[in-house]
Amino acid sequence: MILRRILLAALLTAALPRVARAQETLPSEIVLGFNPAENAQTLQRSADELARDLSDRIHIPVRATVTLDYTTLVESMRSGHVHFGWLTPSPLVLAERLFGVRVLLTQVRRGQPTYYSALVVREDSRFHSLEDLQGGSIAWIDPTSTSGYVIPRYLLLQRGFNPSTFFTRQVFAGQHDAAVIAVQRGQVDAAAVWADPPSERTGAWTRYLANRPGPRLRPLMYSPPVPSDAIATTETFAREHPLLVRSVSSSLVAIGQSEEGRAILRRLNSTDGFVPSDIRQYDLVRQAFRATRDEQSRARSGRFEDPRSMRIFGLLLLGAALLGAGALSRRPRAQRWSAFGLFALALVWAAVAARIPMADFIKGWRDIGQFLRGMFPPDWRVVAEVMEATVLTVRLALVGTVAGIPLALLLGLLSAENVTPSGLIRRASRFACNLNRSIDLLIIGLILVSAYGPGAFPGVGALAIHTVGSLGKQFYETLETMDPGPVEAMRSLGATRLQVLRWGIWPQFTPHFVSQALFRFELNVRGAVVLGLVGAQGIGFLLQTYMRGAEYGKVTVVIAAVVILVMALDAVSSRLRRNTA
């Protein structure tokens, strides 16, 4: 009887994709989204294996994409660029709040669909209870980390400890390995990280410090069981493709039940398989997420209740500025020294108010030295990979620059007083340039990555948009400083506005146009490296991947490639600018 049911379930699972194909309008491909816990490249290879296996089972092309962080993954799901996301609990709750999600499966690790959070301290520390940590320092992971922020912070609140006042210093380590290393080095007193069941006394601190010399860590507090990562889709996609969603869900369960599939899942995320689930199993995380958000809001609203520090700082800066402008003294020597003194006082006041720990700053140089020692010898095995990413970075910068130049030139012409007689058009064009320039390149990149998903397009788009404002301003300032003689001569002879522009303005403007466009290309190459850090591909994305995996020998190769690229571009563009001058 049991064997008959198993065979029937297998037949239904195999037939379901074809039924779905017959009854539903299916997308041309399915996209699975993942966030890199440590090394994005390793994860991408394992995710590609899972995508191929899933594609073979549901008979639809499946593509795996690794995003920079969970925020990007959530936004990619909301925009429809990712159909199924592998989400940790806190981003899952965030997605539920933003657009509604349907939880399909929960991953199983070491036979359990749950894990734990723990606060860890050094074994040789004086901390033996939560109360002992009062007035100390702590390393969280990031505000979306379930085990490294949301759950432990919620438990502190539940026990009557407000983290904002309980700790004198709080930092975000970004990764669990960085957090436990910070505790080991004595940079912070405690860290919040993931943990295995309390009976095993293992977790992030035993995994990441296993091969590192130095003091060991011990857990100070454990959380209740927390539901593990979920496979989820949007409610909209689930309503539009119910059979396909069911097919994907059953196929992933089947993958976890096969030897080959379990091997892929273990390489992917140390996963043994999946069990069916729903959003109700994440109620604890939802409560913790809500409580920590409310606590953060209260902490932010009360942060500047006493404005005396801000007033004193403002008065010191104002006095320094007035003295520097000569408004408060007619004796130049006394004026300069007084302005310098007030500025120095304002600087010291700002440093004290910001709680900049100079002792920690000095101590940190030892850690920088250790980091630099880890960068040598360089890992030259990744040269080919770095070169490929470098070429992609140059392509992004080139396409972004060329795409932005036409609109930048148009705005420059419309903004120049000696080209456009209408004051209204000039003011509107200049406002457009200034508005464009006021938004940082990194912000534009983050917006485009969230809207379109990680890839080359957000990088090209961000560079093109930023090029328009920056070059537009340079163009119109250059146009307004040109010799007016040829223009006036042509106008006196009755030349049309187009003829004046073509023969009176353009010949003078061409060398400046080429020089400024080449310089903008140089800046965009550097910008493309930074954009890679937020998921826009290229060498910056590679750098982020190696840093997350603590592969510092590979980081050295990336830095060397960036230095060589920038120097080469500077030499070539300088030569071209001289030739067009």
Coordinates of C-alpha atoms in Angstrom, one line a residue:
M1 CA 0.0 0.0 0.0
I2 CA 2.8 2.4 1.0
L3 CA 4.8 1.5 -2.1
R4 CA 1.7 2.2 -4.3
R5 CA 1.4 5.7 -2.8
I6 CA 5.0 6.4 -3.4
L7 CA 4.8 5.4 -7.0
L8 CA 1.6 7.4 -7.5
A9 CA 3.3 10.5 -6.0
A10 CA 6.3 10.1 -8.2
L11 CA 4.1 9.8 -11.3
L12 CA 2.1 12.9 -10.4
T13 CA 5.3 14.8 -9.8
A14 CA 6.7 13.8 -13.2
A15 CA 3.4 14.7 -14.9
L16 CA 2.7 17.9 -13.2
P17 CA 5.1 20.2 -15.2
R18 CA 3.4 19.0 -18.5
V19 CA 0.0 19.6 -17.0
A20 CA 1.1 23.1 -15.9
R21 CA 2.4 23.8 -19.4
A22 CA -0.9 22.8 -20.9
Q23 CA -3.1 24.9 -18.5
E24 CA -1.0 27.9 -17.7
T25 CA 0.8 30.6 -19.6
L26 CA 4.4 30.0 -18.4
P27 CA 7.3 32.4 -18.3
S28 CA 10.1 31.8 -20.8
E29 CA 12.4 30.9 -17.9
I30 CA 12.3 30.6 -14.1
V31 CA 14.7 32.7 -12.0
L32 CA 15.9 31.5 -8.6
G33 CA 17.4 34.2 -6.4
F34 CA 20.2 33.6 -3.8
N35 CA 22.2 35.9 -1.5
P36 CA 25.9 35.1 -0.9
A37 CA 26.5 34.1 2.7
E38 CA 30.3 34.1 2.0
N39 CA 31.6 33.5 -1.5
A40 CA 29.4 34.5 -4.3
Q41 CA 31.3 32.6 -7.0
T42 CA 31.2 29.3 -5.1
L43 CA 27.5 29.8 -4.4
Q44 CA 26.9 30.7 -8.1
R45 CA 28.4 27.4 -9.3
S46 CA 26.3 25.4 -6.8
A47 CA 23.2 27.4 -7.6
D48 CA 23.7 26.7 -11.3
E49 CA 23.9 23.0 -10.6
L50 CA 20.6 23.2 -8.7
A51 CA 19.0 25.3 -11.5
R52 CA 20.0 22.6 -14.1
D53 CA 18.6 19.8 -12.0
L54 CA 15.3 21.7 -11.4
S55 CA 15.1 22.6 -15.1
D56 CA 15.4 18.9 -16.0
R57 CA 12.5 18.1 -13.7
I58 CA 10.0 20.8 -14.6
H59 CA 11.0 21.0 -18.3
I60 CA 11.3 24.8 -18.2
P61 CA 14.6 26.8 -18.4
V62 CA 15.8 27.8 -14.9
R63 CA 18.4 30.4 -14.2
A64 CA 20.1 31.1 -10.9
T65 CA 21.2 34.6 -9.9
V66 CA 23.2 35.6 -6.9
T67 CA 22.4 39.1 -5.6
L68 CA 24.6 41.4 -3.5
D69 CA 22.4 41.3 -0.4
Y70 CA 18.9 40.3 0.7
T71 CA 17.5 43.8 0.1
T72 CA 18.4 43.5 -3.5
L73 CA 16.9 40.0 -3.6
V74 CA 13.6 41.1 -2.0
E75 CA 13.3 44.0 -4.4
S76 CA 14.1 41.8 -7.4
M77 CA 11.3 39.5 -6.3
R78 CA 8.9 42.5 -6.0
S79 CA 9.8 43.7 -9.5
G80 CA 9.3 40.2 -11.0
H81 CA 12.9 39.7 -12.0
V82 CA 13.2 36.8 -9.5
H83 CA 10.4 34.3 -9.3
F84 CA 11.6 32.2 -6.4
G85 CA 13.8 33.4 -3.6
W86 CA 16.0 31.6 -1.1
L87 CA 15.4 33.9 1.9
T88 CA 16.5 33.9 5.5
P89 CA 13.7 34.6 8.0
S90 CA 14.0 38.4 8.5
P91 CA 14.1 39.3 4.8
L92 CA 11.2 36.9 4.4
V93 CA 9.2 38.9 6.9
L94 CA 10.3 42.1 5.2
A95 CA 9.1 40.8 1.8
E96 CA 5.8 39.8 3.4
R97 CA 5.3 43.4 4.6
L98 CA 6.3 44.9 1.3
F99 CA 4.3 42.8 -1.2
G100 CA 3.1 39.6 0.2
V101 CA 4.9 36.2 -0.1
R102 CA 3.9 32.6 -0.1
V103 CA 6.3 30.3 1.7
L104 CA 6.7 27.0 0.0
L105 CA 9.5 25.2 1.8
T106 CA 11.8 25.4 4.7
Q107 CA 15.3 24.1 4.5
V108 CA 16.5 21.2 6.7
R109 CA 20.0 21.2 8.2
R110 CA 21.4 18.4 10.2
G111 CA 18.0 16.8 10.3
Q112 CA 16.2 19.9 11.7
P113 CA 14.2 22.8 10.0
T114 CA 15.4 25.2 12.7
Y115 CA 18.6 26.8 14.0
Y116 CA 19.6 29.1 16.8
S117 CA 21.1 32.5 17.6
A118 CA 23.7 33.0 20.3
L119 CA 25.6 35.8 22.0
V120 CA 29.2 34.8 22.4
V121 CA 32.1 36.2 24.4
R122 CA 35.7 35.3 25.0
E123 CA 36.3 32.3 27.3
D124 CA 38.8 34.4 29.4
S125 CA 36.4 37.3 29.7
R126 CA 34.6 38.5 32.9
F127 CA 31.2 38.1 31.3
H128 CA 29.2 35.2 32.7
S129 CA 25.6 36.6 32.5
L130 CA 23.7 39.1 30.4
E131 CA 23.9 41.6 33.2
D132 CA 27.7 41.5 33.1
L133 CA 27.5 42.9 29.5
Q134 CA 25.9 46.1 30.5
G135 CA 28.1 49.0 29.5
G136 CA 30.1 46.8 27.1
S137 CA 30.2 46.6 23.3
I138 CA 28.7 44.3 20.8
A139 CA 29.0 43.4 17.1
W140 CA 25.8 42.7 15.2
I141 CA 25.9 41.3 11.7
D142 CA 23.5 43.7 9.8
P143 CA 20.0 45.0 10.4
T144 CA 18.4 42.2 8.3
S145 CA 20.3 39.3 9.9
T146 CA 17.9 37.0 11.8
S147 CA 20.4 35.3 14.1
G148 CA 22.9 38.2 14.1
Y149 CA 20.5 41.1 14.9
V150 CA 16.7 40.6 14.9
I151 CA 16.3 37.6 17.3
P152 CA 19.0 38.4 19.9
R153 CA 18.0 42.1 20.0
Y154 CA 14.3 41.1 20.5
L155 CA 15.3 38.7 23.3
L156 CA 17.2 41.5 25.1
L157 CA 14.1 43.7 24.8
Q158 CA 12.0 40.8 26.2
R159 CA 14.3 40.6 29.2
G160 CA 14.0 44.3 29.9
F161 CA 17.4 45.4 28.4
N162 CA 17.2 48.2 25.8
P163 CA 20.2 47.5 23.5
S164 CA 20.4 51.2 22.6
T165 CA 21.3 52.1 26.2
F166 CA 22.5 48.7 27.5
F167 CA 25.6 48.8 25.3
T168 CA 27.9 51.8 25.1
R169 CA 29.1 50.8 21.6
Q170 CA 27.4 48.8 18.8
V171 CA 28.9 48.0 15.4
F172 CA 27.8 46.0 12.4
A173 CA 30.4 43.4 11.3
G174 CA 28.7 42.5 8.0
Q175 CA 29.5 38.8 8.3
H176 CA 29.5 36.2 11.0
D177 CA 33.2 35.4 10.6
A178 CA 34.1 39.1 11.0
A179 CA 32.0 39.3 14.1
V180 CA 33.6 36.4 16.0
I181 CA 37.1 37.5 14.9
A182 CA 36.3 41.0 16.4
V183 CA 35.4 39.3 19.7
Q184 CA 38.6 37.2 19.6
R185 CA 40.7 40.2 19.0
G186 CA 39.1 42.1 21.8
Q187 CA 37.7 44.8 19.5
V188 CA 34.2 44.2 21.0
D189 CA 33.0 42.3 24.1
A190 CA 30.3 40.2 22.5
A191 CA 28.8 39.2 19.1
A192 CA 25.5 37.9 17.9
V193 CA 25.8 35.0 15.5
W194 CA 24.2 31.8 14.3
A195 CA 24.4 28.6 16.4
D196 CA 23.8 24.9 16.3
P197 CA 21.5 23.3 19.0
P198 CA 22.7 24.4 22.5
S199 CA 23.6 20.8 23.4
E200 CA 26.3 20.8 20.8
R201 CA 28.0 24.1 21.9
T202 CA 29.0 24.8 18.3
G203 CA 28.2 27.6 15.9
A204 CA 29.8 30.4 14.0
W205 CA 32.5 30.8 16.7
T206 CA 33.7 27.2 16.3
R207 CA 33.5 27.1 12.5
Y208 CA 35.3 30.4 11.7
L209 CA 37.9 30.2 14.5
A210 CA 38.8 26.6 14.1
N211 CA 42.1 27.3 12.4
R212 CA 42.9 30.6 13.9
P213 CA 45.2 30.9 16.9
G214 CA 44.1 32.9 19.9
P215 CA 41.5 32.9 22.6
R216 CA 38.4 30.6 22.2
L217 CA 34.8 31.9 22.5
R218 CA 31.9 30.6 24.5
P219 CA 28.1 31.2 24.2
L220 CA 26.5 33.4 26.8
M221 CA 22.9 33.2 25.7
Y222 CA 20.9 31.1 23.3
S223 CA 17.6 31.8 21.5
P224 CA 14.6 29.5 21.1
P225 CA 14.6 27.5 17.9
V226 CA 14.3 29.8 14.8
P227 CA 12.8 28.5 11.5
S228 CA 15.5 28.1 8.9
D229 CA 15.7 29.6 5.4
A230 CA 12.7 29.5 3.2
I231 CA 12.0 29.0 -0.4
A232 CA 9.3 31.6 -1.3
T233 CA 7.6 33.3 -4.2
T234 CA 5.3 36.3 -4.4
E235 CA 1.6 35.9 -3.9
T236 CA 1.0 37.4 -7.3
F237 CA 3.1 34.8 -9.0
A238 CA 1.6 32.0 -7.0
R239 CA -1.9 33.0 -8.0
E240 CA -1.0 33.3 -11.7
H241 CA 0.9 30.0 -11.8
P242 CA -0.4 27.7 -9.1
L243 CA 0.5 24.5 -10.9
L244 CA 4.0 25.7 -11.8
V245 CA 4.6 26.8 -8.2
R246 CA 3.4 23.4 -7.0
S247 CA 5.7 21.7 -9.5
V248 CA 8.8 23.7 -8.4
S249 CA 8.0 23.0 -4.8
S250 CA 7.6 19.2 -5.2
S251 CA 10.6 19.0 -7.5
L252 CA 12.9 20.7 -4.9
V253 CA 11.6 18.3 -2.3
A254 CA 12.5 15.4 -4.7
I255 CA 15.9 16.9 -5.3
G256 CA 16.6 16.7 -1.5
Q257 CA 15.5 13.1 -1.5
S258 CA 18.0 11.9 -4.1
E259 CA 21.7 11.3 -3.4
E260 CA 22.9 13.6 -6.2
G261 CA 20.5 16.3 -5.3
R262 CA 21.5 16.2 -1.6
A263 CA 25.1 16.6 -2.7
I264 CA 24.2 19.7 -4.7
L265 CA 22.3 21.2 -1.7
R266 CA 25.1 20.5 0.7
R267 CA 27.5 22.3 -1.5
L268 CA 25.0 25.1 -2.0
N269 CA 24.2 25.9 1.6
S270 CA 24.9 22.9 3.8
T271 CA 21.3 21.9 3.2
D272 CA 20.0 18.3 3.6
G273 CA 16.7 19.0 1.9
F274 CA 13.3 20.7 2.3
V275 CA 10.0 20.3 4.1
P276 CA 6.7 21.9 3.2
S277 CA 6.1 25.1 5.2
D278 CA 4.0 28.3 5.4
I279 CA 4.4 31.8 6.7
R280 CA 2.8 31.0 10.1
Q281 CA 5.9 29.1 11.1
Y282 CA 7.8 32.4 11.1
D283 CA 5.5 34.1 13.7
L284 CA 8.4 34.5 16.1
V285 CA 10.6 36.2 13.5
R286 CA 7.7 38.5 12.6
Q287 CA 7.2 39.5 16.2
A288 CA 10.9 40.1 16.7
F289 CA 11.2 42.0 13.4
R290 CA 8.3 44.3 14.4
A291 CA 9.7 44.9 17.9
T292 CA 13.2 45.7 16.8
R293 CA 11.9 48.1 14.1
D294 CA 9.8 49.9 16.8
E295 CA 12.8 50.0 19.2
Q296 CA 15.0 51.5 16.5
S297 CA 12.3 54.2 15.7
R298 CA 12.1 55.2 19.3
A299 CA 15.9 55.3 19.6
R300 CA 16.1 57.5 16.5
S301 CA 13.3 59.9 17.6
G302 CA 15.0 60.5 21.0
R303 CA 18.6 60.8 19.7
F304 CA 18.6 64.6 19.4
E305 CA 16.2 65.5 22.3
D306 CA 19.0 67.6 23.9
P307 CA 20.2 70.1 21.2
R308 CA 22.9 71.8 23.3
S309 CA 25.7 69.9 21.7
M310 CA 24.5 70.7 18.2
R311 CA 24.0 74.4 19.1
I312 CA 27.6 74.7 20.5
F313 CA 29.0 73.0 17.4
G314 CA 27.0 75.3 15.1
L315 CA 28.1 78.5 17.0
L316 CA 31.7 77.5 16.9
L317 CA 31.6 76.9 13.1
L318 CA 29.6 80.1 12.6
G319 CA 32.2 82.1 14.6
A320 CA 35.1 80.6 12.6
A321 CA 33.3 81.4 9.3
L322 CA 32.6 85.0 10.3
L323 CA 36.1 85.6 11.5
G324 CA 37.5 84.0 8.3
A325 CA 35.3 86.4 6.3
G326 CA 36.5 89.4 8.4
A327 CA 33.1 90.2 9.9
L328 CA 34.2 90.2 13.5
S329 CA 37.6 91.7 13.5
R330 CA 39.5 94.3 11.5
R331 CA 43.0 93.0 12.5
P332 CA 44.0 90.3 9.9
R333 CA 46.5 88.5 12.1
A334 CA 44.1 88.2 15.1
Q335 CA 41.3 87.4 12.7
R336 CA 43.2 84.4 11.2
W337 CA 44.3 83.0 14.5
S338 CA 40.9 83.4 16.1
A339 CA 39.2 81.7 13.1
F340 CA 41.7 78.8 13.3
G341 CA 41.2 78.5 17.1
L342 CA 37.4 78.4 16.8
F343 CA 37.6 75.8 14.0
A344 CA 39.9 73.6 16.1
L345 CA 37.5 73.8 19.0
A346 CA 34.6 72.8 16.7
L347 CA 36.7 69.9 15.4
V348 CA 37.5 68.7 18.9
W349 CA 33.9 69.1 19.9
A350 CA 32.7 67.1 16.9
A351 CA 35.1 64.3 17.6
V352 CA 34.0 64.1 21.3
A353 CA 30.3 64.2 20.4
A354 CA 30.8 61.5 17.8
R355 CA 32.6 59.3 20.4
I356 CA 35.5 58.6 18.1
P357 CA 37.7 56.2 20.2
M358 CA 41.3 57.3 19.4
A359 CA 42.7 54.4 21.5
D360 CA 40.8 51.9 19.3
F361 CA 41.9 53.8 16.3
I362 CA 45.6 53.4 17.3
K363 CA 45.0 49.8 18.3
G364 CA 43.4 49.1 14.9
W365 CA 46.7 49.6 13.1
R366 CA 47.8 46.2 14.3
D367 CA 44.8 44.6 12.8
I368 CA 45.5 46.5 9.5
G369 CA 49.0 45.1 9.5
Q370 CA 47.6 41.6 10.0
F371 CA 45.2 42.2 7.1
L372 CA 48.0 43.4 4.9
R373 CA 50.1 40.4 5.7
G374 CA 47.2 38.2 4.6
M375 CA 47.3 39.8 1.2
F376 CA 50.7 38.4 0.4
P377 CA 51.6 36.4 -1.5
P378 CA 49.0 37.3 -4.2
D379 CA 46.9 34.4 -5.5
W380 CA 47.9 34.6 -9.2
R381 CA 45.6 31.7 -10.1
V382 CA 42.7 34.3 -10.5
V383 CA 44.5 36.5 -13.0
A384 CA 42.3 35.3 -15.9
E385 CA 39.1 35.8 -14.0
V386 CA 40.2 39.3 -12.8
M387 CA 41.2 40.3 -16.4
E388 CA 37.8 39.2 -17.6
A389 CA 36.1 41.3 -14.9
T390 CA 38.4 44.2 -15.7
V391 CA 37.4 44.2 -19.4
L392 CA 33.7 44.1 -18.4
T393 CA 34.3 47.2 -16.1
V394 CA 35.9 49.1 -19.0
R395 CA 32.9 48.1 -21.2
L396 CA 30.4 49.4 -18.6
A397 CA 32.3 52.7 -18.4
L398 CA 32.6 53.1 -22.1
V399 CA 28.9 52.4 -22.9
G400 CA 27.8 54.5 -19.9
T401 CA 29.9 57.4 -21.0
V402 CA 28.9 57.3 -24.7
A403 CA 25.2 56.9 -23.8
G404 CA 25.3 60.0 -21.5
I405 CA 27.2 62.4 -23.8
P406 CA 24.4 63.3 -26.2
L407 CA 22.0 64.5 -23.5
A408 CA 24.8 66.1 -21.6
L409 CA 25.7 68.1 -24.7
L410 CA 22.1 69.1 -25.3
L411 CA 21.8 70.3 -21.6
G412 CA 25.1 72.1 -21.9
L413 CA 23.9 74.0 -25.0
L414 CA 20.6 74.8 -23.5
S415 CA 22.2 76.1 -20.3
A416 CA 24.8 78.3 -21.9
E417 CA 23.9 82.0 -21.9
N418 CA 25.8 82.7 -25.2
V419 CA 23.9 79.9 -26.9
T420 CA 20.3 80.0 -25.5
P421 CA 18.7 83.4 -25.2
S422 CA 15.7 82.2 -23.2
G423 CA 16.3 82.6 -19.4
L424 CA 13.6 80.2 -18.6
I425 CA 15.1 77.4 -20.7
R426 CA 18.6 78.1 -19.3
R427 CA 17.3 77.9 -15.7
A428 CA 15.4 74.7 -16.3
S429 CA 18.4 73.0 -18.0
R430 CA 20.8 74.1 -15.2
F431 CA 18.3 72.8 -12.6
A432 CA 18.3 69.5 -14.4
C433 CA 22.1 69.3 -14.4
N434 CA 22.3 70.2 -10.7
L435 CA 19.5 67.8 -9.7
N436 CA 21.3 65.0 -11.5
R437 CA 24.7 65.8 -9.9
S438 CA 23.2 66.0 -6.4
I439 CA 22.3 62.3 -6.4
D440 CA 25.4 60.2 -5.8
L441 CA 26.4 57.6 -8.4
L442 CA 26.2 54.9 -5.7
I443 CA 22.6 55.8 -4.9
I444 CA 21.6 55.7 -8.5
G445 CA 23.3 52.3 -8.8
L446 CA 21.4 50.9 -5.8
I447 CA 18.1 52.1 -7.1
L448 CA 18.7 50.5 -10.5
V449 CA 20.0 47.3 -9.1
S450 CA 16.8 47.1 -6.9
A451 CA 14.6 47.8 -9.9
Y452 CA 16.3 45.7 -12.6
G453 CA 18.2 43.1 -10.6
P454 CA 22.0 42.6 -10.6
G455 CA 23.8 42.7 -13.9
A456 CA 25.4 45.1 -16.4
F457 CA 22.4 47.2 -17.2
P458 CA 22.2 49.0 -13.8
G459 CA 25.9 49.8 -14.0
V460 CA 25.6 51.3 -17.5
G461 CA 22.4 53.2 -16.6
A462 CA 23.9 54.7 -13.4
L463 CA 27.0 55.8 -15.2
A464 CA 25.0 57.3 -18.1
I465 CA 22.7 59.2 -15.8
H466 CA 25.5 60.6 -13.7
T467 CA 27.5 61.5 -16.9
V468 CA 24.6 63.7 -18.1
G469 CA 24.6 66.0 -15.1
S470 CA 28.3 66.2 -14.6
L471 CA 29.3 66.7 -18.2
G472 CA 26.3 69.0 -18.9
K473 CA 27.6 71.4 -16.2
Q474 CA 31.2 71.3 -17.5
F475 CA 30.0 71.9 -21.1
Y476 CA 27.9 75.0 -20.4
E477 CA 30.6 76.5 -18.2
T478 CA 33.1 76.0 -21.0
L479 CA 30.8 77.4 -23.6
E480 CA 30.3 80.6 -21.6
T481 CA 34.0 81.3 -21.3
M482 CA 34.8 81.0 -25.0
D483 CA 36.0 84.0 -27.1
P484 CA 32.8 85.8 -28.2
G485 CA 34.6 87.5 -31.2
P486 CA 33.9 84.8 -33.9
V487 CA 30.2 84.5 -32.7
E488 CA 29.6 88.3 -32.9
A489 CA 31.3 88.5 -36.3
M490 CA 29.1 85.8 -37.7
R491 CA 25.9 87.4 -36.2
S492 CA 26.9 90.8 -37.7
L493 CA 27.0 89.1 -41.1
G494 CA 23.5 87.8 -40.7
A495 CA 24.3 84.1 -40.0
T496 CA 21.5 81.9 -38.7
R497 CA 21.6 80.5 -35.1
L498 CA 22.5 77.1 -36.5
Q499 CA 25.4 78.5 -38.6
V500 CA 26.7 80.4 -35.6
L501 CA 26.7 77.3 -33.5
R502 CA 28.3 75.2 -36.3
W503 CA 31.1 77.7 -37.4
G504 CA 31.4 80.1 -34.5
I505 CA 31.1 78.0 -31.4
W506 CA 31.8 74.4 -32.3
P507 CA 35.4 74.8 -33.6
Q508 CA 36.4 76.5 -30.3
F509 CA 34.5 74.0 -28.2
T510 CA 35.7 70.8 -29.8
P511 CA 39.1 70.4 -28.0
H512 CA 37.3 71.0 -24.7
F513 CA 34.6 68.6 -25.6
V514 CA 37.0 65.8 -26.3
S515 CA 39.1 66.5 -23.2
Q516 CA 36.2 66.6 -20.9
A517 CA 34.6 63.5 -22.4
L518 CA 37.8 61.6 -22.0
F519 CA 38.2 62.7 -18.4
R520 CA 34.6 61.7 -17.7
F521 CA 35.4 58.2 -19.1
E522 CA 38.3 57.9 -16.7
L523 CA 36.1 58.8 -13.8
N524 CA 33.4 56.4 -15.0
V525 CA 35.9 53.6 -15.0
R526 CA 36.6 54.3 -11.3
G527 CA 32.8 54.6 -10.8
A528 CA 32.2 51.3 -12.5
V529 CA 34.5 49.6 -9.9
V530 CA 32.5 51.1 -7.1
L531 CA 29.2 50.2 -8.7
G532 CA 30.4 46.6 -8.8
L533 CA 30.2 46.6 -5.0
V534 CA 26.4 47.1 -5.1
G535 CA 25.8 44.3 -7.7
A536 CA 26.4 46.0 -11.0
Q537 CA 29.0 43.3 -12.0
G538 CA 32.5 44.0 -13.1
I539 CA 35.7 44.0 -11.0
G540 CA 34.0 45.6 -8.0
F541 CA 31.7 42.7 -7.7
L542 CA 34.7 40.4 -7.8
L543 CA 36.4 42.4 -5.1
Q544 CA 33.3 42.2 -2.9
T545 CA 33.2 38.4 -3.4
Y546 CA 36.8 37.9 -2.4
M547 CA 36.5 40.2 0.6
R548 CA 33.4 38.3 1.9
G549 CA 35.3 35.0 1.6
A550 CA 38.4 36.5 3.4
E551 CA 40.4 35.5 0.2
Y552 CA 42.9 38.4 0.7
G553 CA 45.5 37.0 -1.7
K554 CA 42.9 37.3 -4.5
V555 CA 42.0 40.8 -3.3
T556 CA 45.6 41.8 -3.9
V557 CA 45.3 40.7 -7.6
V558 CA 42.1 42.8 -8.0
I559 CA 43.7 45.9 -6.4
A560 CA 46.7 45.5 -8.7
A561 CA 44.4 45.2 -11.7
V562 CA 42.5 48.4 -10.7
V563 CA 45.8 50.4 -10.2
I564 CA 47.2 49.3 -13.6
L565 CA 43.9 50.0 -15.3
V566 CA 43.6 53.5 -13.9
M567 CA 47.2 54.4 -14.7
A568 CA 47.0 53.0 -18.2
L569 CA 43.8 55.0 -18.9
D570 CA 45.3 58.1 -17.5
A571 CA 48.3 57.8 -19.8
V572 CA 46.2 57.2 -22.9
S573 CA 43.6 59.9 -22.3
S574 CA 46.3 62.4 -21.4
R575 CA 48.0 61.7 -24.8
L576 CA 44.7 62.1 -26.6
R577 CA 43.9 65.3 -24.8
R578 CA 47.3 66.8 -25.8
N579 CA 46.7 65.8 -29.4
T580 CA 43.3 67.5 -29.6
A581 CA 44.4 70.7 -27.7

